[in-house]
Each structure stands twice: as structure tokens, then as C-alpha cells.
Amino acid sequence: MASATTFRKRTQALRISKDYADTTCERCGSGEATDELLLCDNCDRGFHLFCLRPILPSVPKGQWFCPLCTLQKKPQRFPLIQTKIIDFFRIQRSPPEDLEKPSPGRKRRKIGLLAKKKKRRLLPFNPCDDMNRRLEQMASLATALTATGSEFSNELTYMPGMAPRSANRPNLEREGMQVMSKEDAETLRLCNKMMERGQWPPLLVVFDPNEGFTVEADRFIKDLTIITEYAGDVDYLSNREHDDGDSMMTLISAKYPSQSLVICPDKRGNIARFVNGINNHTPDGKKKQNLKCVRFNVDGECRVLLIAIRDISKGERLYYDYNGYEQEYPTQHFV
């Protein structure tokens, strides 16, 4: 844990010491917003939390070194070797021809336009036909997970000392939680089954010097497609109120705060943790949003899905609103 002195030095340096009176942000050149002006523990250069890329949501615990001192470089690419990738993601071993084609699904009945508008069903993702391209997609995620010191997990995990599985009760949600229909639950199971077999979603994790790791569509994605489920360790929000992680996701926002849960993907997670948020304080920011975060009651357990809210073109980056209805996360400086 960082000492109170270290924390104060970083966040209030301009107030407590004349030595830092002329400190300005190396990125924007301003000395304003001193509460968010972070000082490097090596060179004492200043950086606003919101000027860093990726943005830091809060002052880090322990020592912090600026990009100039850490000499951050593009992360080393995960080796594009099929056996290594299959082992990394624990994909079921199947004959090559079995991996090439998605499992045949049931034939859909033709539904009239009026019926479609009344009940809009979720769609499974459409994996690329080329297995080599799917390996590229998986390797891009493996690169990001390796660089951030995380393990791959495509489900909610309940670790000792954190929230138990029994705490994940959708009925605790303060405003009620949407129950997933049988049809949509079947679609979600199909997506998970495809991933277990190596039929990967058409997504690519790329490293951007301004945004850090971010996700883009690797082929056209249709409106209402399930992009991914948010995965990671489940914990009580009360245990994470001062956490440094910028990828935590609300799982349950309970009437009683002690029962609220969050998903923490810092140690275990999937591609969801690299999807970036929009600046929801500006009209231009809202225009970038192409995903929606939806919490569902799935068979008596709360789950979080990222779903396309419009057609997404190949090469388009994925963005969603971190706040949802809560409006608690400071996104005014987001890209």
C-alpha cells in the first residue's frame, strides 16, 4: 500500500510544496487541475490523469513511473503458432476440418417484418471462414493479455476471499434485471460453444499509442450481434472502491451497497476488458458508440453482455458507454 505521504505528493504537490509550483502537464502544458496532476516518482514530471494514454481513472497505489521513464514500447507480439494459441485459450482439440466451419444451426423460420419489430432477438457472431485469420485474431488478444499480465477466461470466476457465487443473485438488482429469453440464452450458449471450438468472434485487438489496447471489428458485424460476454473475477464493490483497475464492470447494482458486485478482469478476463469507452459528455463522443452493455438474468445468475446496437463496418473500433444509467465514472476526457 502507498503511504499517505506518497499519495499526497502526487495529488496535491502544487498545494504543499513550492518546489512543484511551476509543474505543468507534459502532454497539454497546463498546470491546472492540480488534483489530477500525477507526478512521476523518478523524474517528477507532471501528467494529468486524463492526458495519459490509456487514461488513468485514479491515482495508482504504490510507485508510478511516467511513459518517458518506463520507455513504453509496442508490446511483443504473441507467436502465431497454432499449437501455442490453442493451448493459451484451452480450445478443444478437433480435426482441422472441424474447426473450419461453424456448427450447423437450426434453420430459421421466415418471420414477417412486423413480428421482427415486436421481438428483436440477439444474433450469434459470425466467425471468419479462414482459420488462419481466426488465429491472427486470437493471437492479437493473447498479445494484449500477456502484456497486461492476465490469464484468459471467458466466464465469471469466483475466487477465495472475494464474492462467492451465491452472492450473484439477480433479484438484488435495485431496479430489476432483464430476464434473458430462452432463444437468446440458446444463442449465447452457441457463441460460447463456437469459441470453445476455435470459431472466434471477428474481433482484433490492436495497440494504439493514444488509446492503448483497443478492439476493432475484423469483418462486418450486424446489429444485435453478441460481441462478447464480460468475464473476470467477481467481487463486492465495497472491496474495490479504491481499486486502480480501469476495466471493472458493474455486475449487480443493489439496493443495499454491501450487496453490489463488480467484475474485475485484471487477473482473468477476455476481450471485453480492451473495449474502450466513449466520452459521453459530448455529441461527437456519443456518435462513436456502437455497443451497449446489457445485464441479463441468465438461468438465475447475472451476466453482462456487450451487444452491437447498429451495424458495424470492418475496421471500425468498438466503443460503449461505461456509465450506463449510473453516471458515476468520469468519462469527460475519454477519446
Tab-separated table of C-alpha atoms in Angstrom, residues 52-329:
chain	number	residue	atom	x	y	z
A	52	LEU	CA	-2.228	9.790	-20.226
A	53	ARG	CA	-2.990	7.114	-22.816
A	54	PRO	CA	-4.668	4.991	-21.778
A	55	ILE	CA	-6.326	7.353	-19.287
A	56	LEU	CA	-5.881	6.533	-15.596
A	57	PRO	CA	-9.161	6.651	-13.639
A	58	SER	CA	-7.457	7.361	-10.305
A	59	VAL	CA	-4.088	7.842	-8.650
A	60	PRO	CA	-2.233	4.482	-8.715
A	61	LYS	CA	-1.258	2.790	-5.477
A	62	GLY	CA	2.449	2.447	-4.850
A	63	GLN	CA	5.059	3.967	-7.111
A	64	TRP	CA	4.203	5.277	-10.554
A	65	PHE	CA	6.626	5.993	-13.405
A	66	CYS	CA	5.764	8.111	-16.431
A	67	PRO	CA	5.885	6.817	-20.036
A	68	LEU	CA	9.173	8.669	-20.595
A	69	CYS	CA	10.843	6.785	-17.734
A	70	THR	CA	9.355	3.393	-18.475
A	71	LEU	CA	10.057	3.746	-22.225
A	72	GLN	CA	6.793	2.038	-23.108
A	73	LYS	CA	7.054	0.333	-26.460
A	74	LYS	CA	4.686	-1.587	-28.650
A	75	PRO	CA	4.100	-4.921	-26.878
A	76	GLN	CA	5.822	-8.032	-28.127
A	77	ARG	CA	3.509	-9.976	-30.412
A	78	PHE	CA	2.310	-13.387	-29.306
A	79	PRO	CA	3.820	-16.073	-31.592
A	80	LEU	CA	1.495	-17.016	-34.434
A	81	ILE	CA	1.803	-20.744	-33.809
A	82	GLN	CA	-1.415	-22.732	-33.852
A	83	THR	CA	-0.496	-25.132	-31.034
A	84	LYS	CA	0.573	-22.276	-28.730
A	85	ILE	CA	-2.617	-20.318	-29.428
A	86	ILE	CA	-4.850	-23.369	-28.932
A	87	ASP	CA	-3.121	-24.112	-25.626
A	88	PHE	CA	-3.318	-20.473	-24.495
A	89	PHE	CA	-7.097	-20.373	-24.955
A	90	ARG	CA	-7.646	-24.017	-23.949
A	91	ILE	CA	-9.503	-24.697	-27.184
A	92	GLN	CA	-10.936	-28.175	-27.665
A	93	ARG	CA	-8.700	-30.256	-29.880
A	94	SER	CA	-10.592	-31.092	-33.061
A	95	PRO	CA	-9.693	-32.181	-36.580
A	96	PRO	CA	-8.776	-29.186	-38.803
A	97	GLU	CA	-11.882	-29.586	-40.942
A	98	ASP	CA	-13.991	-29.448	-37.783
A	99	LEU	CA	-12.551	-26.027	-36.931
A	100	GLU	CA	-13.087	-24.621	-40.384
A	101	LYS	CA	-16.871	-24.496	-40.338
A	102	PRO	CA	-19.298	-23.334	-37.624
A	103	SER	CA	-21.626	-25.986	-36.273
A	104	PRO	CA	-24.763	-26.103	-38.391
A	105	GLY	CA	-27.627	-24.379	-36.640
A	106	ARG	CA	-31.328	-24.825	-36.931
A	107	LYS	CA	-32.999	-23.375	-39.995
A	108	ARG	CA	-34.749	-20.155	-39.097
A	109	ARG	CA	-38.368	-19.661	-39.978
A	110	LYS	CA	-39.067	-16.640	-42.119
A	111	ILE	CA	-40.615	-14.024	-39.886
A	112	GLY	CA	-42.610	-11.051	-41.092
A	113	LEU	CA	-41.249	-7.541	-40.594
A	114	LEU	CA	-43.919	-6.693	-38.028
A	115	ALA	CA	-43.054	-9.728	-35.912
A	116	LYS	CA	-39.346	-8.844	-36.063
A	117	LYS	CA	-40.015	-5.385	-34.675
A	118	LYS	CA	-42.073	-6.783	-31.831
A	119	LYS	CA	-39.366	-9.169	-30.654
A	120	ARG	CA	-35.798	-8.466	-31.652
A	121	ARG	CA	-33.645	-11.497	-30.961
A	122	LEU	CA	-29.926	-11.473	-30.332
A	123	LEU	CA	-27.693	-12.857	-33.069
A	124	PRO	CA	-24.619	-15.073	-32.704
A	125	PHE	CA	-21.359	-13.673	-34.009
A	126	ASN	CA	-20.259	-14.778	-37.460
A	127	PRO	CA	-16.695	-16.170	-37.340
A	128	CYS	CA	-14.314	-15.756	-40.259
A	129	ASP	CA	-14.190	-18.725	-42.615
A	130	ASP	CA	-10.383	-18.592	-42.824
A	131	MET	CA	-8.886	-20.418	-39.844
A	132	ASN	CA	-5.559	-18.609	-40.309
A	133	ARG	CA	-7.348	-15.293	-39.881
A	134	ARG	CA	-9.011	-16.580	-36.732
A	135	LEU	CA	-5.574	-17.485	-35.403
A	136	GLU	CA	-4.494	-13.883	-36.088
A	137	GLN	CA	-7.484	-12.649	-34.093
A	138	MET	CA	-6.724	-14.965	-31.182
A	139	ALA	CA	-3.044	-14.022	-31.261
A	140	SER	CA	-3.937	-10.335	-31.013
A	141	LEU	CA	-5.885	-10.986	-27.803
A	142	ALA	CA	-3.148	-13.248	-26.439
A	143	THR	CA	-0.661	-10.410	-27.049
A	144	ALA	CA	-2.781	-7.958	-25.040
A	145	LEU	CA	-3.438	-10.390	-22.190
A	146	THR	CA	0.235	-11.348	-21.964
A	147	ALA	CA	1.339	-7.692	-21.974
A	148	THR	CA	-1.053	-6.888	-19.117
A	149	GLY	CA	-0.148	-9.988	-17.103
A	150	SER	CA	-3.613	-11.548	-17.380
A	151	GLU	CA	-4.933	-15.043	-17.993
A	152	PHE	CA	-7.681	-15.809	-20.463
A	153	SER	CA	-11.096	-16.569	-19.017
A	154	ASN	CA	-14.388	-16.452	-20.863
A	155	GLU	CA	-16.601	-16.795	-17.791
A	156	LEU	CA	-17.243	-15.319	-14.382
A	157	THR	CA	-14.822	-16.660	-11.775
A	158	TYR	CA	-15.343	-16.812	-8.031
A	159	MET	CA	-12.066	-16.749	-6.129
A	160	PRO	CA	-11.490	-17.383	-2.401
A	161	GLY	CA	-11.647	-14.153	-0.404
A	162	MET	CA	-13.889	-12.441	-2.988
A	163	ALA	CA	-17.631	-12.630	-3.547
A	164	PRO	CA	-18.976	-16.202	-3.598
A	165	ARG	CA	-21.170	-17.482	-6.404
A	166	SER	CA	-24.145	-17.419	-4.030
A	167	ALA	CA	-23.868	-13.600	-3.935
A	168	ASN	CA	-24.688	-13.377	-7.644
A	169	ARG	CA	-28.459	-13.052	-7.283
A	170	PRO	CA	-30.231	-11.002	-9.975
A	171	ASN	CA	-33.152	-10.308	-7.644
A	172	LEU	CA	-30.847	-7.989	-5.662
A	173	GLU	CA	-30.663	-5.507	-8.577
A	174	ARG	CA	-32.254	-2.291	-7.308
A	175	GLU	CA	-34.249	-1.586	-10.458
A	176	GLY	CA	-34.865	-5.166	-11.515
A	177	MET	CA	-32.922	-7.142	-14.085
A	178	GLN	CA	-33.958	-8.195	-17.557
A	179	VAL	CA	-34.551	-11.937	-17.857
A	180	MET	CA	-32.926	-13.413	-20.955
A	181	SER	CA	-35.340	-15.302	-23.172
A	182	LYS	CA	-34.803	-18.984	-23.929
A	183	GLU	CA	-33.977	-18.142	-27.548
A	184	ASP	CA	-31.334	-15.572	-26.598
A	185	ALA	CA	-29.887	-17.885	-23.928
A	186	GLU	CA	-29.515	-20.546	-26.605
A	187	THR	CA	-27.731	-18.023	-28.844
A	188	LEU	CA	-25.335	-17.170	-26.005
A	189	ARG	CA	-24.593	-20.854	-25.449
A	190	LEU	CA	-23.937	-21.248	-29.169
A	191	CYS	CA	-21.415	-18.370	-29.063
A	192	ASN	CA	-19.589	-19.933	-26.118
A	193	LYS	CA	-19.573	-23.330	-27.801
A	194	MET	CA	-18.136	-21.875	-31.000
A	195	MET	CA	-15.332	-20.184	-29.041
A	196	GLU	CA	-14.502	-23.422	-27.245
A	197	ARG	CA	-14.029	-24.994	-30.687
A	198	GLY	CA	-11.856	-22.182	-32.014
A	199	GLN	CA	-14.556	-20.461	-34.065
A	200	TRP	CA	-13.583	-16.990	-32.879
A	201	PRO	CA	-15.559	-13.720	-32.986
A	202	PRO	CA	-14.397	-11.422	-35.828
A	203	LEU	CA	-12.527	-9.061	-33.488
A	204	LEU	CA	-8.951	-7.803	-33.464
A	205	VAL	CA	-7.072	-6.256	-30.528
A	206	VAL	CA	-4.728	-3.506	-31.718
A	207	PHE	CA	-2.273	-1.307	-29.830
A	208	ASP	CA	-2.784	2.413	-30.289
A	209	PRO	CA	-0.266	4.898	-28.805
A	210	ASN	CA	-3.145	7.186	-27.821
A	211	GLU	CA	-5.739	4.695	-26.604
A	212	GLY	CA	-3.568	1.772	-25.544
A	213	PHE	CA	-5.073	-1.617	-26.370
A	214	THR	CA	-8.352	-1.285	-28.198
A	215	VAL	CA	-10.671	-3.545	-30.200
A	216	GLU	CA	-11.853	-3.247	-33.773
A	217	ALA	CA	-14.185	-5.272	-35.988
A	218	ASP	CA	-12.329	-7.601	-38.345
A	219	ARG	CA	-15.376	-8.069	-40.555
A	220	PHE	CA	-18.882	-6.635	-40.897
A	221	ILE	CA	-20.949	-7.138	-37.728
A	222	LYS	CA	-24.732	-6.951	-37.851
A	223	ASP	CA	-26.895	-5.006	-35.416
A	224	LEU	CA	-27.933	-7.030	-32.303
A	225	THR	CA	-24.959	-9.395	-32.591
A	226	ILE	CA	-23.500	-10.672	-29.320
A	227	ILE	CA	-19.953	-9.293	-29.313
A	228	THR	CA	-18.726	-10.930	-26.119
A	229	GLU	CA	-19.643	-11.634	-22.526
A	230	TYR	CA	-17.827	-9.616	-19.866
A	231	ALA	CA	-15.646	-12.045	-17.897
A	232	GLY	CA	-13.375	-11.929	-14.875
A	233	ASP	CA	-13.277	-12.298	-11.099
A	234	VAL	CA	-16.448	-11.347	-9.225
A	235	ASP	CA	-16.018	-9.236	-6.097
A	236	TYR	CA	-18.015	-6.957	-3.837
A	237	LEU	CA	-17.909	-3.322	-4.921
A	238	SER	CA	-17.047	-2.349	-1.333
A	239	ASN	CA	-13.763	-4.257	-1.692
A	240	ARG	CA	-12.872	-2.383	-4.894
A	241	GLU	CA	-13.836	1.234	-4.213
A	242	HIS	CA	-10.173	2.311	-4.204
A	243	ASP	CA	-9.002	-0.124	-6.875
A	244	ASP	CA	-6.710	1.128	-9.658
A	245	GLY	CA	-8.357	-1.008	-12.328
A	246	ASP	CA	-9.987	0.921	-15.167
A	247	SER	CA	-11.850	-2.072	-16.606
A	248	MET	CA	-14.163	-3.041	-13.748
A	249	MET	CA	-17.748	-3.664	-14.779
A	250	THR	CA	-20.901	-3.444	-12.682
A	251	LEU	CA	-22.494	-6.875	-12.242
A	252	ILE	CA	-25.173	-6.025	-9.663
A	253	SER	CA	-26.107	-2.521	-8.512
A	254	ALA	CA	-28.019	-3.497	-5.398
A	255	LYS	CA	-30.405	-1.523	-3.225
A	256	TYR	CA	-28.030	-2.157	-0.342
A	257	PRO	CA	-24.473	-1.162	-1.399
A	258	SER	CA	-22.910	-4.015	0.576
A	259	GLN	CA	-24.536	-6.444	-1.894
A	260	SER	CA	-23.336	-4.704	-5.084
A	261	LEU	CA	-20.974	-6.750	-7.248
A	262	VAL	CA	-18.374	-5.904	-9.906
A	263	ILE	CA	-16.436	-7.934	-12.474
A	264	CYS	CA	-12.664	-7.437	-12.176
A	265	PRO	CA	-10.763	-8.580	-15.299
A	266	ASP	CA	-7.278	-7.511	-14.194
A	267	LYS	CA	-6.094	-11.089	-13.494
A	268	ARG	CA	-8.513	-13.158	-15.558
A	269	GLY	CA	-10.600	-11.894	-18.449
A	270	ASN	CA	-11.360	-11.841	-22.151
A	271	ILE	CA	-11.503	-9.331	-24.989
A	272	ALA	CA	-14.206	-7.266	-23.251
A	273	ARG	CA	-11.655	-5.564	-20.980
A	274	PHE	CA	-9.943	-3.984	-24.005
A	275	VAL	CA	-13.083	-2.417	-25.474
A	276	ASN	CA	-12.829	1.327	-24.833
A	277	GLY	CA	-15.381	3.782	-23.511
A	278	ILE	CA	-16.749	6.872	-25.179
A	279	ASN	CA	-16.736	10.461	-23.986
A	280	ASN	CA	-20.411	10.562	-23.120
A	281	HIS	CA	-20.307	14.281	-22.310
A	282	THR	CA	-20.115	15.334	-25.957
A	283	PRO	CA	-22.327	14.672	-29.007
A	284	ASP	CA	-19.280	13.557	-31.003
A	285	GLY	CA	-18.424	11.026	-28.316
A	286	LYS	CA	-21.909	9.554	-28.404
A	287	LYS	CA	-21.679	9.138	-32.177
A	288	LYS	CA	-18.809	6.668	-31.691
A	289	GLN	CA	-20.870	4.344	-29.543
A	290	ASN	CA	-21.687	1.123	-31.381
A	291	LEU	CA	-22.072	-1.283	-28.450
A	292	LYS	CA	-24.330	-1.453	-25.467
A	293	CYS	CA	-23.605	-3.124	-22.152
A	294	VAL	CA	-26.633	-5.158	-21.031
A	295	ARG	CA	-27.026	-7.099	-17.790
A	296	PHE	CA	-29.240	-10.184	-18.011
A	297	ASN	CA	-30.664	-12.736	-15.623
A	298	VAL	CA	-29.470	-15.963	-17.279
A	299	ASP	CA	-30.764	-19.070	-15.530
A	300	GLY	CA	-30.820	-17.308	-12.152
A	301	GLU	CA	-27.400	-15.699	-12.431
A	302	CYS	CA	-26.480	-12.179	-13.523
A	303	ARG	CA	-24.369	-11.994	-16.672
A	304	VAL	CA	-23.096	-8.987	-18.641
A	305	LEU	CA	-23.073	-8.877	-22.441
A	306	LEU	CA	-21.714	-6.387	-24.963
A	307	ILE	CA	-24.163	-6.206	-27.863
A	308	ALA	CA	-23.988	-4.328	-31.172
A	309	ILE	CA	-26.566	-1.512	-31.286
A	310	ARG	CA	-26.085	-0.861	-35.008
A	311	ASP	CA	-24.337	-2.366	-37.999
A	312	ILE	CA	-20.546	-2.149	-37.569
A	313	SER	CA	-18.186	-1.927	-40.532
A	314	LYS	CA	-14.930	-3.836	-40.847
A	315	GLY	CA	-12.081	-1.824	-39.302
A	316	GLU	CA	-14.401	0.212	-37.072
A	317	ARG	CA	-13.306	0.443	-33.444
A	318	LEU	CA	-15.691	-0.682	-30.748
A	319	TYR	CA	-16.916	1.734	-28.087
A	320	TYR	CA	-19.566	1.632	-25.397
A	321	ASP	CA	-20.723	3.880	-22.567
A	322	TYR	CA	-19.015	2.841	-19.331
A	323	ASN	CA	-21.576	4.649	-17.201
A	324	GLY	CA	-24.858	3.266	-18.457
A	325	TYR	CA	-27.510	4.753	-16.191
A	326	GLU	CA	-25.207	5.162	-13.188
A	327	GLN	CA	-23.278	8.264	-14.359
A	328	GLU	CA	-20.554	7.679	-11.759
A	329	TYR	CA	-17.451	7.194	-13.910
